[in-house]
Amino acid sequence: MPKFETIKGVLFDLDGVITDTSVYHEQAWHALADQLQIDWQPQFAEQLKGVSREASLAVLLNATGHPDAYSAEQKAQFATEKNDRYLALLQQLSPASIAPGMTAFLTELKAQDYRIGLASASKNAPFVLERLGLSDYFQARVDPTTLHKGKPDPEIFSRCAELLGLQPAECLGIEDAQAGIQAINASGAVSVGIGAKDVLAAAQIRFETTAELTLANIRQQLK
Ligand code: BG6
Ligand code: MG
């Protein structure tokens, strides 16, 4: 584990870390599954976290056992329907939806000159940050449409570090998803998991909730 002093930047996941939009993603996928008469399996919730819209749809359609029964046009239509439902749920988003302790943590990072980047797979990320009023904290954001591979591939975190002018090893990556923690570990950044131990066993550092995210608590765990 690198020393706390080598850390110069923080790479943030968005959904499920900065705000609890992961529950809205889940609700919107669940509704699509019901519409397509696909049995919603409890493990879908964790499997779909951090995974792109298209890859998430593939997970659902694979569960039918005949994913090729749908044309490319139908698949595009399903992805649009899911996104429309998700966007409708986002209407309730406001600064009150920021995860506990997150504004204080971002403020602390900024005050201490850490570089701050966004490594979200979501094409809706700019809209979500805007609704939360947090856009100005982020010096760099990866555009997920430019990626060759999604999480668990490390590309998004390597790119985010590069955009900040840092090596991944100089960064913390913060994630709530298994695929995200795998991606951070593979990039060489230090993985910080937010959530339950059984789900995020691969995280190098872990906190139950964002309320515990402070530089002092991170320093403690990096010893
Ligand atoms: C990730 C979410 O942040 O973004 C996934 O964890 C989601 O659940 C993915 O599928 C893509 O989001 P969007 O907004 O582009 O459909
Ligand atoms: Mg997430």
PDB file of C-alpha atoms in Angstrom, residues 3-219:
ATOM      1  CA  LYS A   3       2.078   6.012   1.777  1.00  0.00           C
ATOM      2  CA  PHE A   4      -0.606   8.635   2.375  1.00  0.00           C
ATOM      3  CA  GLU A   5       1.910  11.325   1.391  1.00  0.00           C
ATOM      4  CA  THR A   6       2.181   9.988  -2.195  1.00  0.00           C
ATOM      5  CA  ILE A   7      -1.543  10.616  -2.844  1.00  0.00           C
ATOM      6  CA  LYS A   8      -2.164  13.761  -4.892  1.00  0.00           C
ATOM      7  CA  GLY A   9      -5.549  13.120  -6.469  1.00  0.00           C
ATOM      8  CA  VAL A  10      -8.909  11.409  -5.996  1.00  0.00           C
ATOM      9  CA  LEU A  11     -10.869   9.659  -8.764  1.00  0.00           C
ATOM     10  CA  PHE A  12     -14.567   9.491  -7.979  1.00  0.00           C
ATOM     11  CA  ASP A  13     -17.261   7.138  -9.139  1.00  0.00           C
ATOM     12  CA  LEU A  14     -20.615   8.964  -9.185  1.00  0.00           C
ATOM     13  CA  ASP A  15     -23.660   6.695  -8.862  1.00  0.00           C
ATOM     14  CA  GLY A  16     -23.746   5.165  -5.371  1.00  0.00           C
ATOM     15  CA  VAL A  17     -20.799   7.255  -4.149  1.00  0.00           C
ATOM     16  CA  ILE A  18     -21.494  10.961  -4.632  1.00  0.00           C
ATOM     17  CA  THR A  19     -25.245  10.403  -4.587  1.00  0.00           C
ATOM     18  CA  ASP A  20     -27.523   7.400  -4.297  1.00  0.00           C
ATOM     19  CA  THR A  21     -28.628   7.291  -7.931  1.00  0.00           C
ATOM     20  CA  SER A  22     -27.707   3.587  -8.077  1.00  0.00           C
ATOM     21  CA  VAL A  23     -31.154   2.862  -6.599  1.00  0.00           C
ATOM     22  CA  TYR A  24     -32.763   4.775  -9.493  1.00  0.00           C
ATOM     23  CA  HIS A  25     -30.714   2.814 -12.034  1.00  0.00           C
ATOM     24  CA  GLU A  26     -31.882  -0.385 -10.330  1.00  0.00           C
ATOM     25  CA  GLN A  27     -35.534   0.716 -10.311  1.00  0.00           C
ATOM     26  CA  ALA A  28     -35.405   1.609 -14.002  1.00  0.00           C
ATOM     27  CA  TRP A  29     -33.772  -1.719 -14.958  1.00  0.00           C
ATOM     28  CA  HIS A  30     -36.256  -3.608 -12.789  1.00  0.00           C
ATOM     29  CA  ALA A  31     -39.153  -1.938 -14.585  1.00  0.00           C
ATOM     30  CA  LEU A  32     -37.672  -2.861 -17.967  1.00  0.00           C
ATOM     31  CA  ALA A  33     -37.149  -6.469 -16.809  1.00  0.00           C
ATOM     32  CA  ASP A  34     -40.811  -6.636 -15.750  1.00  0.00           C
ATOM     33  CA  GLN A  35     -41.879  -5.215 -19.115  1.00  0.00           C
ATOM     34  CA  LEU A  36     -39.834  -7.891 -20.931  1.00  0.00           C
ATOM     35  CA  GLN A  37     -41.046 -10.601 -18.521  1.00  0.00           C
ATOM     36  CA  ILE A  38     -37.520 -11.270 -17.290  1.00  0.00           C
ATOM     37  CA  ASP A  39     -37.443 -12.561 -13.695  1.00  0.00           C
ATOM     38  CA  TRP A  40     -35.649  -9.967 -11.588  1.00  0.00           C
ATOM     39  CA  GLN A  41     -32.853 -11.799  -9.761  1.00  0.00           C
ATOM     40  CA  PRO A  42     -31.531 -10.323  -6.492  1.00  0.00           C
ATOM     41  CA  GLN A  43     -27.931 -10.521  -7.739  1.00  0.00           C
ATOM     42  CA  PHE A  44     -28.699  -8.168 -10.651  1.00  0.00           C
ATOM     43  CA  ALA A  45     -28.475  -5.161  -8.329  1.00  0.00           C
ATOM     44  CA  GLU A  46     -24.750  -5.678  -7.591  1.00  0.00           C
ATOM     45  CA  GLN A  47     -23.942  -7.065 -11.050  1.00  0.00           C
ATOM     46  CA  LEU A  48     -25.279  -3.986 -12.837  1.00  0.00           C
ATOM     47  CA  LYS A  49     -23.483  -1.413 -10.675  1.00  0.00           C
ATOM     48  CA  GLY A  50     -20.708   0.401 -12.524  1.00  0.00           C
ATOM     49  CA  VAL A  51     -21.606  -1.318 -15.797  1.00  0.00           C
ATOM     50  CA  SER A  52     -22.530   0.712 -18.906  1.00  0.00           C
ATOM     51  CA  ARG A  53     -26.096   1.005 -20.153  1.00  0.00           C
ATOM     52  CA  GLU A  54     -25.476  -1.343 -23.088  1.00  0.00           C
ATOM     53  CA  ALA A  55     -23.589  -3.926 -21.012  1.00  0.00           C
ATOM     54  CA  SER A  56     -26.319  -3.813 -18.348  1.00  0.00           C
ATOM     55  CA  LEU A  57     -28.977  -4.542 -20.965  1.00  0.00           C
ATOM     56  CA  ALA A  58     -26.874  -7.480 -22.172  1.00  0.00           C
ATOM     57  CA  VAL A  59     -26.822  -8.908 -18.617  1.00  0.00           C
ATOM     58  CA  LEU A  60     -30.640  -8.768 -18.493  1.00  0.00           C
ATOM     59  CA  LEU A  61     -31.151 -10.233 -21.963  1.00  0.00           C
ATOM     60  CA  ASN A  62     -28.600 -12.995 -21.300  1.00  0.00           C
ATOM     61  CA  ALA A  63     -30.772 -14.055 -18.369  1.00  0.00           C
ATOM     62  CA  THR A  64     -33.554 -14.888 -20.834  1.00  0.00           C
ATOM     63  CA  GLY A  65     -31.342 -17.596 -22.334  1.00  0.00           C
ATOM     64  CA  HIS A  66     -32.021 -16.252 -25.832  1.00  0.00           C
ATOM     65  CA  PRO A  67     -30.366 -12.819 -26.030  1.00  0.00           C
ATOM     66  CA  ASP A  68     -30.210 -12.977 -29.836  1.00  0.00           C
ATOM     67  CA  ALA A  69     -33.994 -12.982 -30.096  1.00  0.00           C
ATOM     68  CA  TYR A  70     -33.882  -9.174 -30.200  1.00  0.00           C
ATOM     69  CA  SER A  71     -32.706  -7.004 -33.095  1.00  0.00           C
ATOM     70  CA  ALA A  72     -30.191  -4.186 -32.660  1.00  0.00           C
ATOM     71  CA  GLU A  73     -33.066  -1.716 -33.094  1.00  0.00           C
ATOM     72  CA  GLN A  74     -35.102  -3.389 -30.339  1.00  0.00           C
ATOM     73  CA  LYS A  75     -32.093  -3.360 -28.010  1.00  0.00           C
ATOM     74  CA  ALA A  76     -31.514   0.334 -28.685  1.00  0.00           C
ATOM     75  CA  GLN A  77     -35.196   0.947 -27.956  1.00  0.00           C
ATOM     76  CA  PHE A  78     -34.998  -0.947 -24.623  1.00  0.00           C
ATOM     77  CA  ALA A  79     -31.913   1.076 -23.607  1.00  0.00           C
ATOM     78  CA  THR A  80     -33.773   4.300 -24.448  1.00  0.00           C
ATOM     79  CA  GLU A  81     -36.818   3.213 -22.440  1.00  0.00           C
ATOM     80  CA  LYS A  82     -34.649   2.420 -19.435  1.00  0.00           C
ATOM     81  CA  ASN A  83     -32.915   5.781 -19.719  1.00  0.00           C
ATOM     82  CA  ASP A  84     -36.216   7.646 -20.020  1.00  0.00           C
ATOM     83  CA  ARG A  85     -37.404   6.033 -16.786  1.00  0.00           C
ATOM     84  CA  TYR A  86     -34.066   6.849 -15.141  1.00  0.00           C
ATOM     85  CA  LEU A  87     -34.265  10.497 -16.265  1.00  0.00           C
ATOM     86  CA  ALA A  88     -37.786  10.763 -14.856  1.00  0.00           C
ATOM     87  CA  LEU A  89     -36.476   9.524 -11.487  1.00  0.00           C
ATOM     88  CA  LEU A  90     -33.618  12.065 -11.644  1.00  0.00           C
ATOM     89  CA  GLN A  91     -36.153  14.896 -11.598  1.00  0.00           C
ATOM     90  CA  GLN A  92     -36.232  14.574  -7.790  1.00  0.00           C
ATOM     91  CA  LEU A  93     -32.448  15.127  -7.551  1.00  0.00           C
ATOM     92  CA  SER A  94     -31.214  18.289  -5.777  1.00  0.00           C
ATOM     93  CA  PRO A  95     -28.298  19.335  -3.536  1.00  0.00           C
ATOM     94  CA  ALA A  96     -30.217  17.572  -0.738  1.00  0.00           C
ATOM     95  CA  SER A  97     -29.442  14.290  -2.557  1.00  0.00           C
ATOM     96  CA  ILE A  98     -25.664  14.603  -2.074  1.00  0.00           C
ATOM     97  CA  ALA A  99     -24.363  11.618  -0.072  1.00  0.00           C
ATOM     98  CA  PRO A 100     -23.627  12.246   3.642  1.00  0.00           C
ATOM     99  CA  GLY A 101     -20.279  13.955   4.229  1.00  0.00           C
ATOM    100  CA  MET A 102     -19.528  14.304   0.512  1.00  0.00           C
ATOM    101  CA  THR A 103     -19.603  18.090   0.263  1.00  0.00           C
ATOM    102  CA  ALA A 104     -17.337  18.345   3.313  1.00  0.00           C
ATOM    103  CA  PHE A 105     -14.918  15.794   1.808  1.00  0.00           C
ATOM    104  CA  LEU A 106     -14.782  17.539  -1.574  1.00  0.00           C
ATOM    105  CA  THR A 107     -14.245  20.865   0.191  1.00  0.00           C
ATOM    106  CA  GLU A 108     -11.442  19.373   2.289  1.00  0.00           C
ATOM    107  CA  LEU A 109      -9.757  17.923  -0.823  1.00  0.00           C
ATOM    108  CA  LYS A 110      -9.998  21.213  -2.670  1.00  0.00           C
ATOM    109  CA  ALA A 111      -8.685  23.238   0.284  1.00  0.00           C
ATOM    110  CA  GLN A 112      -5.655  20.928   0.489  1.00  0.00           C
ATOM    111  CA  ASP A 113      -4.939  21.096  -3.264  1.00  0.00           C
ATOM    112  CA  TYR A 114      -5.769  17.503  -4.126  1.00  0.00           C
ATOM    113  CA  ARG A 115      -6.769  17.067  -7.758  1.00  0.00           C
ATOM    114  CA  ILE A 116     -10.319  15.790  -8.218  1.00  0.00           C
ATOM    115  CA  GLY A 117     -11.553  13.726 -11.163  1.00  0.00           C
ATOM    116  CA  LEU A 118     -14.747  11.950 -12.200  1.00  0.00           C
ATOM    117  CA  ALA A 119     -14.556   8.361 -13.426  1.00  0.00           C
ATOM    118  CA  SER A 120     -18.221   7.530 -13.999  1.00  0.00           C
ATOM    119  CA  ALA A 121     -19.568   5.161 -16.643  1.00  0.00           C
ATOM    120  CA  SER A 122     -22.736   7.242 -16.843  1.00  0.00           C
ATOM    121  CA  LYS A 123     -23.533   9.378 -19.865  1.00  0.00           C
ATOM    122  CA  ASN A 124     -25.874  11.273 -17.523  1.00  0.00           C
ATOM    123  CA  ALA A 125     -23.036  12.243 -15.159  1.00  0.00           C
ATOM    124  CA  PRO A 126     -22.758  15.922 -16.257  1.00  0.00           C
ATOM    125  CA  PHE A 127     -26.514  16.349 -15.695  1.00  0.00           C
ATOM    126  CA  VAL A 128     -26.390  14.655 -12.278  1.00  0.00           C
ATOM    127  CA  LEU A 129     -23.435  16.785 -11.084  1.00  0.00           C
ATOM    128  CA  GLU A 130     -25.251  19.894 -12.298  1.00  0.00           C
ATOM    129  CA  ARG A 131     -28.427  18.961 -10.388  1.00  0.00           C
ATOM    130  CA  LEU A 132     -26.357  18.379  -7.246  1.00  0.00           C
ATOM    131  CA  GLY A 133     -24.515  21.684  -7.690  1.00  0.00           C
ATOM    132  CA  LEU A 134     -21.116  19.932  -7.560  1.00  0.00           C
ATOM    133  CA  SER A 135     -19.816  20.419 -11.123  1.00  0.00           C
ATOM    134  CA  ASP A 136     -17.171  22.998 -10.170  1.00  0.00           C
ATOM    135  CA  TYR A 137     -15.242  20.650  -7.871  1.00  0.00           C
ATOM    136  CA  PHE A 138     -14.106  18.418 -10.746  1.00  0.00           C
ATOM    137  CA  GLN A 139     -10.977  19.405 -12.670  1.00  0.00           C
ATOM    138  CA  ALA A 140     -11.317  16.432 -15.015  1.00  0.00           C
ATOM    139  CA  ARG A 141     -14.101  14.124 -16.152  1.00  0.00           C
ATOM    140  CA  VAL A 142     -13.743  11.074 -18.340  1.00  0.00           C
ATOM    141  CA  ASP A 143     -16.241  11.009 -21.214  1.00  0.00           C
ATOM    142  CA  PRO A 144     -17.450   7.371 -21.068  1.00  0.00           C
ATOM    143  CA  THR A 145     -18.329   7.398 -24.790  1.00  0.00           C
ATOM    144  CA  THR A 146     -14.581   7.596 -25.585  1.00  0.00           C
ATOM    145  CA  LEU A 147     -13.660   4.418 -23.689  1.00  0.00           C
ATOM    146  CA  HIS A 148     -12.733   1.157 -25.387  1.00  0.00           C
ATOM    147  CA  LYS A 149     -13.700  -0.952 -22.378  1.00  0.00           C
ATOM    148  CA  GLY A 150     -15.887  -0.377 -19.338  1.00  0.00           C
ATOM    149  CA  LYS A 151     -15.310  -1.298 -15.689  1.00  0.00           C
ATOM    150  CA  PRO A 152     -13.846  -3.758 -14.563  1.00  0.00           C
ATOM    151  CA  ASP A 153     -11.268  -2.727 -17.177  1.00  0.00           C
ATOM    152  CA  PRO A 154      -8.917  -0.125 -15.645  1.00  0.00           C
ATOM    153  CA  GLU A 155      -9.143   2.262 -18.639  1.00  0.00           C
ATOM    154  CA  ILE A 156     -11.526   4.791 -17.054  1.00  0.00           C
ATOM    155  CA  PHE A 157      -9.372   5.195 -13.930  1.00  0.00           C
ATOM    156  CA  SER A 158      -6.064   5.287 -15.857  1.00  0.00           C
ATOM    157  CA  ARG A 159      -7.546   7.935 -18.166  1.00  0.00           C
ATOM    158  CA  CYS A 160      -8.909   9.973 -15.265  1.00  0.00           C
ATOM    159  CA  ALA A 161      -5.496  10.020 -13.551  1.00  0.00           C
ATOM    160  CA  GLU A 162      -3.883  11.033 -16.851  1.00  0.00           C
ATOM    161  CA  LEU A 163      -6.375  13.895 -17.313  1.00  0.00           C
ATOM    162  CA  LEU A 164      -5.366  15.132 -13.856  1.00  0.00           C
ATOM    163  CA  GLY A 165      -1.683  14.894 -14.817  1.00  0.00           C
ATOM    164  CA  LEU A 166      -1.033  12.124 -12.279  1.00  0.00           C
ATOM    165  CA  GLN A 167       0.078   8.493 -12.205  1.00  0.00           C
ATOM    166  CA  PRO A 168      -2.687   6.114 -11.000  1.00  0.00           C
ATOM    167  CA  ALA A 169      -0.458   5.199  -8.032  1.00  0.00           C
ATOM    168  CA  GLU A 170      -0.710   8.826  -6.890  1.00  0.00           C
ATOM    169  CA  CYS A 171      -4.507   8.564  -6.727  1.00  0.00           C
ATOM    170  CA  LEU A 172      -7.284   7.138  -4.611  1.00  0.00           C
ATOM    171  CA  GLY A 173     -10.252   5.697  -6.518  1.00  0.00           C
ATOM    172  CA  ILE A 174     -13.605   5.676  -4.696  1.00  0.00           C
ATOM    173  CA  GLU A 175     -16.240   3.118  -5.673  1.00  0.00           C
ATOM    174  CA  ASP A 176     -19.371   1.313  -4.476  1.00  0.00           C
ATOM    175  CA  ALA A 177     -19.342  -1.376  -7.208  1.00  0.00           C
ATOM    176  CA  GLN A 178     -17.444  -4.643  -7.434  1.00  0.00           C
ATOM    177  CA  ALA A 179     -16.601  -3.927 -11.084  1.00  0.00           C
ATOM    178  CA  GLY A 180     -15.332  -0.497 -10.050  1.00  0.00           C
ATOM    179  CA  ILE A 181     -13.053  -1.779  -7.279  1.00  0.00           C
ATOM    180  CA  GLN A 182     -11.609  -4.330  -9.722  1.00  0.00           C
ATOM    181  CA  ALA A 183     -10.985  -1.526 -12.225  1.00  0.00           C
ATOM    182  CA  ILE A 184      -9.233   0.676  -9.639  1.00  0.00           C
ATOM    183  CA  ASN A 185      -7.043  -2.195  -8.429  1.00  0.00           C
ATOM    184  CA  ALA A 186      -6.059  -3.058 -12.003  1.00  0.00           C
ATOM    185  CA  SER A 187      -5.175   0.604 -12.734  1.00  0.00           C
ATOM    186  CA  GLY A 188      -2.694   0.773  -9.846  1.00  0.00           C
ATOM    187  CA  ALA A 189      -4.638   3.392  -7.896  1.00  0.00           C
ATOM    188  CA  VAL A 190      -5.576   2.776  -4.252  1.00  0.00           C
ATOM    189  CA  SER A 191      -9.123   1.417  -4.038  1.00  0.00           C
ATOM    190  CA  VAL A 192     -11.510   2.876  -1.499  1.00  0.00           C
ATOM    191  CA  GLY A 193     -14.770   0.935  -1.235  1.00  0.00           C
ATOM    192  CA  ILE A 194     -17.992   2.447   0.060  1.00  0.00           C
ATOM    193  CA  GLY A 195     -20.332  -0.259   1.328  1.00  0.00           C
ATOM    194  CA  ALA A 196     -20.535  -3.709   2.854  1.00  0.00           C
ATOM    195  CA  LYS A 197     -17.462  -5.858   3.444  1.00  0.00           C
ATOM    196  CA  ASP A 198     -18.865  -9.006   1.832  1.00  0.00           C
ATOM    197  CA  VAL A 199     -19.532  -7.091  -1.409  1.00  0.00           C
ATOM    198  CA  LEU A 200     -16.313  -5.042  -1.451  1.00  0.00           C
ATOM    199  CA  ALA A 201     -13.795  -7.553  -0.103  1.00  0.00           C
ATOM    200  CA  ALA A 202     -11.310  -6.576  -2.845  1.00  0.00           C
ATOM    201  CA  ALA A 203     -11.134  -2.919  -1.749  1.00  0.00           C
ATOM    202  CA  GLN A 204      -7.808  -1.873  -0.195  1.00  0.00           C
ATOM    203  CA  ILE A 205      -9.570   0.557   2.131  1.00  0.00           C
ATOM    204  CA  ARG A 206     -13.267   0.439   2.973  1.00  0.00           C
ATOM    205  CA  PHE A 207     -15.823   2.583   4.722  1.00  0.00           C
ATOM    206  CA  GLU A 208     -19.421   1.609   5.434  1.00  0.00           C
ATOM    207  CA  THR A 209     -20.700   5.031   4.352  1.00  0.00           C
ATOM    208  CA  THR A 210     -19.478   8.250   2.750  1.00  0.00           C
ATOM    209  CA  ALA A 211     -19.951   9.977   6.119  1.00  0.00           C
ATOM    210  CA  GLU A 212     -16.604   8.405   7.145  1.00  0.00           C
ATOM    211  CA  LEU A 213     -14.719   9.835   4.145  1.00  0.00           C
ATOM    212  CA  THR A 214     -12.179  12.256   5.591  1.00  0.00           C
ATOM    213  CA  LEU A 215      -8.467  12.652   4.895  1.00  0.00           C
ATOM    214  CA  ALA A 216      -7.740  11.789   8.534  1.00  0.00           C
ATOM    215  CA  ASN A 217      -9.641   8.468   8.284  1.00  0.00           C
ATOM    216  CA  ILE A 218      -7.910   7.626   4.989  1.00  0.00           C
ATOM    217  CA  ARG A 219      -4.475   8.473   6.431  1.00  0.00           C
TER     218      ARG A 219
END
